[in-house]
Coordinates of C-alpha atoms and ligand atoms in Angstrom, one line a residue:
X1434 CA -103.5 -2.9 -112.4
X1435 CA -100.1 -1.2 -111.7
X1436 CA -100.1 2.5 -112.6
X1437 CA -99.2 4.3 -114.7
X1438 CA -100.8 2.3 -117.4
X1439 CA -98.8 2.3 -120.6
X1440 CA -101.8 3.4 -122.5
X1441 CA -105.3 4.6 -121.5
X1442 CA -107.9 4.3 -124.2
X1443 CA -110.9 6.4 -123.9
X1444 CA -113.8 4.8 -125.7
X1445 CA -114.0 1.0 -126.0
X1446 CA -115.9 0.5 -129.3
X1447 CA -114.7 -0.4 -132.8
X1448 CA -111.6 1.9 -132.8
X1449 CA -110.7 1.7 -129.1
X1450 CA -110.9 -2.1 -128.8
X1451 CA -108.9 -2.6 -132.0
X1452 CA -106.2 -0.3 -130.5
X1453 CA -106.3 -2.4 -127.3
X1454 CA -105.8 -5.6 -129.3
X1455 CA -102.5 -4.4 -130.8
X1456 CA -101.3 -3.2 -127.4
X1457 CA -102.3 -6.4 -125.6
X1458 CA -100.4 -8.4 -128.2
X1459 CA -97.3 -6.3 -127.2
X1460 CA -98.1 -7.3 -123.5
X1461 CA -98.5 -3.6 -122.6
X1462 CA -100.6 -2.5 -119.7
X1463 CA -103.7 -1.0 -121.3
X1464 CA -106.8 0.5 -119.6
X1465 CA -109.9 0.9 -121.7
X1466 CA -112.8 3.0 -120.5
X1467 CA -116.2 2.9 -122.2
X1468 CA -119.7 4.2 -121.6
X1469 CA -121.3 1.6 -123.9
X1470 CA -122.9 3.9 -126.5
X1471 CA -121.4 3.2 -129.9
X1472 CA -122.6 5.5 -132.6
X1473 CA -124.6 2.8 -134.4
X1474 CA -126.2 1.5 -131.3
X1475 CA -129.7 2.3 -132.7
X1476 CA -129.2 0.1 -135.7
X1477 CA -130.4 -3.5 -135.6
X1478 CA -127.6 -4.5 -137.9
X1479 CA -124.2 -3.2 -139.2
X1480 CA -123.3 -3.6 -142.8
X1481 CA -120.3 -3.3 -145.0
X1482 CA -118.0 -4.9 -142.4
X1483 CA -116.0 -7.7 -143.9
X1484 CA -116.7 -11.0 -142.1
X1485 CA -119.4 -9.5 -139.9
X1486 CA -121.8 -8.1 -142.6
X1487 CA -125.3 -7.9 -141.2
X1488 CA -124.4 -8.7 -137.6
X1489 CA -125.8 -6.7 -134.6
X1490 CA -123.3 -3.9 -133.6
X1491 CA -123.3 -5.3 -130.0
X1492 CA -122.5 -8.7 -131.4
X1493 CA -119.4 -7.4 -133.2
X1494 CA -118.2 -5.5 -130.1
X1495 CA -118.8 -8.6 -127.9
X1496 CA -116.7 -10.7 -130.3
X1497 CA -113.8 -8.2 -130.1
X1498 CA -114.1 -8.0 -126.3
X1499 CA -114.0 -11.9 -126.2
X1500 CA -110.8 -11.8 -128.2
X1501 CA -109.3 -9.3 -125.8
X1502 CA -110.0 -11.6 -122.8
X1503 CA -107.0 -13.6 -123.9
X1504 CA -104.7 -10.8 -123.1
X1505 CA -104.1 -10.4 -119.3
X1506 CA -102.6 -6.9 -119.6
X1507 CA -105.8 -5.4 -121.1
X1508 CA -108.2 -4.1 -118.5
X1509 CA -111.6 -2.9 -119.6
X1510 CA -113.7 -0.8 -117.4
X1511 CA -117.3 0.3 -118.2
X1512 CA -116.9 3.8 -116.9
X1513 CA -116.8 7.4 -118.2
X1514 CA -113.6 9.5 -118.3
X1515 CA -114.6 13.0 -117.3
X1516 CA -111.2 14.9 -117.5
X1517 CA -107.8 14.5 -119.1
X1518 CA -104.8 16.5 -118.0
X1519 CA -101.0 16.2 -117.8
X1520 CA -98.3 15.5 -120.4
X1521 CA -96.8 12.5 -122.2
X1522 CA -95.6 9.9 -119.6
X1523 CA -97.7 11.5 -117.0
X1524 CA -101.3 11.8 -118.1
X1525 CA -104.0 12.0 -115.5
X1526 CA -107.6 10.9 -116.2
X1527 CA -110.6 11.3 -113.9
X1528 CA -112.8 8.1 -113.8
X1529 CA -115.7 8.2 -111.4
X1530 CA -114.0 10.6 -109.2
X1531 CA -110.7 8.6 -109.1
X1532 CA -107.4 9.6 -110.7
X1533 CA -106.0 7.2 -113.2
X1534 CA -102.5 7.7 -114.7
X1535 CA -101.1 6.7 -118.1
X1536 CA -98.0 7.3 -120.3
X1537 CA -100.0 7.6 -123.5
X1538 CA -103.7 8.3 -124.3
X1539 CA -105.8 7.2 -127.3
X1540 CA -109.0 9.2 -127.8
X1541 CA -111.5 6.8 -129.4
X1542 CA -114.7 8.2 -127.8
X1543 CA -116.4 8.9 -131.1
X1544 CA -118.9 11.6 -132.0
X1545 CA -122.5 12.2 -131.0
X1546 CA -125.3 12.8 -133.6
X1547 CA -127.8 15.5 -133.0
X1548 CA -131.0 15.0 -135.0
X1549 CA -133.2 17.9 -136.1
X1550 CA -136.2 18.3 -133.9
X1551 CA -138.9 16.6 -136.0
X1552 CA -141.7 14.7 -134.4
X1553 CA -141.1 10.9 -134.7
X1554 CA -137.6 11.2 -136.3
X1555 CA -135.6 10.0 -133.4
X1556 CA -137.7 6.9 -133.0
X1557 CA -136.7 5.9 -136.6
X1558 CA -132.9 6.6 -136.3
X1559 CA -131.0 3.5 -137.5
X1560 CA -134.1 1.7 -138.8
X1561 CA -135.7 3.9 -141.5
X1562 CA -134.0 7.2 -140.7
X1563 CA -130.6 6.5 -142.1
X1564 CA -127.2 8.2 -142.3
X1565 CA -125.4 6.3 -145.1
X1566 CA -126.3 4.4 -148.2
X1567 CA -123.3 2.1 -148.0
X1568 CA -124.3 1.0 -144.5
X1569 CA -128.1 0.7 -145.0
X1570 CA -129.0 1.5 -148.6
X1571 CA -128.9 -2.1 -150.0
X1572 CA -131.7 -3.1 -147.6
X1573 CA -134.1 -0.5 -149.1
X1574 CA -132.9 -0.5 -152.7
X1575 CA -135.5 -0.2 -155.4
X1576 CA -138.1 1.2 -153.0
X1577 CA -139.2 4.8 -152.6
X1578 CA -136.4 6.7 -150.8
X1579 CA -136.2 10.3 -149.5
X1580 CA -133.6 12.7 -148.3
X1581 CA -133.9 15.3 -145.6
X1582 CA -132.2 18.3 -147.2
X1583 CA -130.3 20.5 -144.8
X1584 CA -127.6 21.9 -147.0
X1585 CA -125.6 21.3 -150.2
X1586 CA -124.7 17.7 -149.2
X1587 CA -128.4 16.7 -149.9
X1588 CA -127.8 16.9 -153.6
X1589 CA -124.7 14.7 -153.3
X1590 CA -126.9 12.1 -151.5
X1591 CA -129.6 12.6 -154.1
X1592 CA -127.2 11.8 -157.0
X1593 CA -125.9 8.7 -155.2
X1594 CA -129.3 7.3 -154.3
X1595 CA -130.9 8.0 -157.6
X1596 CA -128.0 6.5 -159.6
X1597 CA -127.4 3.3 -157.7
X1598 CA -130.2 2.7 -155.2
X1599 CA -133.6 3.7 -156.4
X1600 CA -135.5 5.2 -159.3
X1601 CA -138.0 6.8 -156.9
X1602 CA -136.1 9.5 -154.8
X1603 CA -137.7 12.5 -153.2
X1604 CA -135.6 15.4 -151.9
X1605 CA -137.2 17.5 -149.1
X1606 CA -135.8 21.0 -148.8
X1607 CA -136.2 21.0 -145.1
X1608 CA -133.7 23.8 -144.1
X1609 CA -130.5 25.4 -145.2
X1610 CA -129.5 26.2 -148.8
X1611 CA -129.4 23.2 -151.2
X1612 CA -127.4 25.2 -153.7
X1613 CA -128.2 27.7 -156.5
X1614 CA -129.0 25.0 -159.2
X1615 CA -130.9 22.7 -157.0
X1616 CA -134.1 22.7 -159.1
X1617 CA -132.1 22.0 -162.3
X1618 CA -129.9 19.4 -160.8
X1619 CA -132.9 17.6 -159.2
X1620 CA -134.8 17.6 -162.5
X1621 CA -131.8 16.3 -164.4
X1622 CA -131.4 13.5 -161.9
X1623 CA -135.1 12.6 -162.0
X1624 CA -135.5 13.4 -158.3
X1625 CA -138.7 15.0 -157.0
X1626 CA -138.0 18.1 -155.0
X1627 CA -140.4 19.5 -152.4
X1628 CA -139.7 22.9 -150.9
X1629 CA -141.3 22.5 -147.5
X1630 CA -140.0 21.5 -144.1
X1631 CA -140.7 18.1 -142.7
X1632 CA -142.9 18.4 -139.6
X1633 CA -143.7 14.8 -138.7
X1634 CA -142.6 11.3 -139.4
X1635 CA -144.7 8.2 -138.5
X1636 CA -142.6 5.0 -138.8
X1637 CA -143.8 1.5 -139.2
X1638 CA -142.1 -1.8 -139.9
X1639 CA -141.8 -1.0 -143.6
X1640 CA -140.5 2.6 -143.5
X1641 CA -142.3 5.9 -142.6
X1642 CA -145.0 8.3 -143.6
X1643 CA -143.5 11.8 -143.9
X1644 CA -145.8 14.9 -143.5
X1645 CA -144.5 18.2 -144.9
X1646 CA -145.6 21.6 -143.6
X1647 CA -147.5 22.2 -146.9
X1648 CA -149.6 19.1 -146.3
X1649 CA -147.9 16.7 -148.7
X1650 CA -147.5 13.2 -147.4
X1651 CA -144.7 10.9 -148.6
X1652 CA -144.4 7.2 -148.0
X1653 CA -140.8 6.2 -147.8
X1654 CA -138.7 3.1 -147.1
X1655 CA -135.8 5.1 -146.0
X1656 CA -135.2 8.8 -145.1
X1657 CA -131.5 9.7 -145.5
X1658 CA -130.1 12.6 -143.6
X1659 CA -127.0 14.1 -142.1
X1660 CA -127.3 14.8 -138.4
X1661 CA -125.2 17.6 -136.8
X1662 CA -122.3 16.1 -134.8
X1663 CA -120.2 17.0 -131.8
X1664 CA -117.5 15.2 -129.8
X1665 CA -118.9 12.2 -128.0
X1666 CA -117.1 13.0 -124.7
X1667 CA -117.7 16.6 -123.6
X1668 CA -114.1 17.0 -122.2
X1669 CA -112.6 16.6 -125.6
X1670 CA -113.6 20.1 -126.8
X1671 CA -111.8 21.6 -123.8
X1672 CA -108.4 19.9 -124.5
X1673 CA -107.3 22.6 -126.9
X1674 CA -106.4 20.0 -129.5
X1675 CA -106.3 21.1 -133.2
X1676 CA -109.6 20.4 -134.9
X1677 CA -110.9 20.6 -138.5
X1678 CA -114.4 21.6 -139.7
X1679 CA -116.3 18.7 -141.1
X1680 CA -119.5 18.9 -143.1
X1681 CA -121.6 18.2 -139.9
X1682 CA -119.3 19.3 -137.1
X1683 CA -115.7 19.4 -135.8
X1684 CA -113.3 16.5 -135.7
X1685 CA -109.8 16.1 -134.4
X1686 CA -106.9 16.9 -136.6
X1687 CA -104.2 14.2 -136.6
X1688 CA -101.0 13.7 -138.5
X1689 CA -99.0 10.6 -139.4
X1690 CA -99.7 7.6 -137.1
X1691 CA -102.9 9.3 -135.8
X1692 CA -101.0 11.6 -133.4
X1693 CA -103.1 14.7 -132.4
X1694 CA -101.6 18.1 -131.9
X1695 CA -100.4 17.2 -128.4
X1696 CA -97.5 14.8 -127.8
X1697 CA -98.6 11.5 -126.4
X1698 CA -102.2 11.8 -127.3
X1699 CA -103.3 9.7 -130.3
X1700 CA -106.9 9.4 -131.7
X1701 CA -108.8 6.9 -133.7
X1702 CA -112.2 6.4 -135.3
X1703 CA -115.1 8.8 -136.0
X1704 CA -113.5 11.4 -133.8
X1705 CA -110.8 12.0 -136.5
X1706 CA -112.8 11.6 -139.7
X1707 CA -116.2 12.6 -141.0
X1708 CA -116.7 9.1 -142.5
X1709 CA -119.4 7.5 -140.5
X1710 CA -118.3 4.0 -141.6
X1711 CA -116.8 1.6 -139.1
X1712 CA -114.1 -0.1 -141.1
X1713 CA -111.9 3.0 -141.1
X1714 CA -112.4 3.1 -137.3
X1715 CA -111.0 -0.4 -137.0
X1716 CA -108.0 0.6 -139.2
X1717 CA -107.5 3.8 -137.2
X1718 CA -107.5 1.8 -134.0
X1719 CA -104.8 -0.5 -135.3
X1720 CA -102.7 2.5 -136.4
X1721 CA -103.2 4.4 -133.1
X1722 CA -102.5 1.2 -131.0
X1723 CA -99.3 0.3 -132.8
X1724 CA -98.1 3.9 -132.9
X1725 CA -98.8 4.5 -129.2
X1726 CA -96.9 1.4 -128.4
X1727 CA -93.9 2.4 -130.6
X1728 CA -93.9 5.9 -129.2
X1729 CA -93.1 4.3 -125.8
X1730 CA -89.9 2.9 -127.5
X1731 CA -89.1 5.9 -129.7
X1732 CA -90.8 9.0 -128.3
X1733 CA -89.2 11.4 -130.8
X1734 CA -90.5 9.6 -133.9
X1735 CA -94.1 10.5 -133.1
X1736 CA -94.3 14.3 -133.0
X1737 CA -97.6 16.0 -132.6
X1738 CA -99.3 17.2 -135.8
X1739 CA -99.2 20.8 -136.8
X1740 CA -101.8 23.0 -135.2
X1741 CA -102.9 24.5 -138.5
Ligands
FAD2082 C1 -127.4 5.0 -137.1 C2 -126.0 4.6 -137.5 C3 -125.8 3.4 -138.1 C4 -124.6 3.0 -138.6 N1 -124.4 1.9 -139.3 C5 -123.2 1.5 -139.8 C6 -123.1 0.3 -140.6 O1 -124.0 -0.4 -140.8 N2 -121.9 0.1 -141.0 C7 -120.8 0.9 -140.8 O2 -119.7 0.6 -141.3 N3 -120.9 2.0 -140.1 C8 -122.1 2.3 -139.5 N4 -122.2 3.5 -138.8 C9 -121.0 4.2 -138.5 C10 -120.3 3.6 -137.2 O3 -121.3 3.5 -136.2 C11 -119.1 4.4 -136.8 O4 -118.3 4.6 -137.9 C12 -118.4 3.7 -135.6 O5 -119.2 3.4 -134.6 C13 -117.2 4.5 -135.2 O6 -116.5 3.8 -134.2 P1 -115.7 4.5 -133.1 O7 -115.1 3.4 -132.3 O8 -114.9 5.6 -133.6 O9 -116.8 5.3 -132.2 P2 -118.1 4.7 -131.5 O10 -118.5 3.4 -132.0 O11 -119.1 5.8 -131.5 O12 -117.6 4.5 -130.0 C14 -117.2 5.5 -129.1 C15 -117.3 4.9 -127.8 O13 -116.8 5.8 -126.8 C16 -117.6 5.8 -125.6 N5 -117.4 7.0 -124.9 C17 -117.9 8.3 -125.3 N6 -117.5 9.2 -124.3 C18 -116.8 8.5 -123.4 C19 -116.2 8.8 -122.1 N7 -116.2 10.1 -121.7 N8 -115.5 7.9 -121.4 C20 -115.5 6.6 -121.8 N9 -116.1 6.2 -123.0 C21 -116.7 7.1 -123.7 C22 -119.0 5.5 -126.2 O14 -119.9 5.0 -125.2 C23 -118.7 4.5 -127.3 O15 -118.8 3.2 -126.9 C24 -123.5 3.9 -138.4 C25 -123.7 5.1 -137.7 C26 -124.9 5.5 -137.3 C27 -125.1 6.9 -136.7

């Protein structure tokens, strides 16, 4: 494809492919680069996605890719971008040792989850080790649920699960401070609180058996937890873009129309919000795609966001 591309999109998942769709419909030359690891890849199904509720994540992405095949100016390459340099109208990306040029860039390369080191936990991620009740709570509702407490957000999760998902909720104070009134709040909610770290999880088709350091064993249908997060593409942290501190890790600061703190670089999806739900990523992609397009026509109308 002729270079420079009008827009290079780094990350071809929910946000990136949606951005590409808008740009393809404007017949703009778009290059999408993707390494094929969407954040929810470990989940057998994705929920809460209108029209696609309960489909496999890969099935949803394949459907979006099939839609994009209609647009001859959209070029998708299953490769990693390893560096990004340059300025608006002259960005340079390194892709498998080759330089690719683009006038605008959309960062849609997501975030990576880092699970606490607990035997058996990684094997259950996305099946019984769950990050979000909206995404996966309905499938385990009414059954014994537990929370891996790693900080004050655990009580937030406890209130949600106990109120609307299950009468049988156990909070494991694994690490970090739950808050000064944790005992009182758990008692008021009717949530069982265990103050001992989780040392082992043995999953089966119905959930998992959780073993605490004090010997207590808990049978659970779903263990909810917040993983630590970092940028999905390592080069993003070195770009010097403004970031914000989220509850689990940093994310990119953006202003109106999803512009980052650098002119010509837009961002979309989990990389810009600590949501962990894919419908905002779709919306972000549409915003970034249309804004990147219009910034080619009216560059001055899309200034970078404030650094602070
Ligand atoms: C276990 C789990 C289950 C989930 N289930 C649901 C659910 O049921 N419903 C729901 O609404 N949400 C769910 N989510 C949240 C959902 O996965 C995210 O909100 C969504 O994936 C964000 O989309 P995105 O396009 O921003 O990023 P991602 O989907 O994470 O995509 C980022 C893409 O960028 C690529 N990439 C990374 N680095 C590079 C690079 N250097 N070069 C090129 N490409 C790169 C990756 O391979 C990936 O394809 C779940 C999350 C988790 C952790």
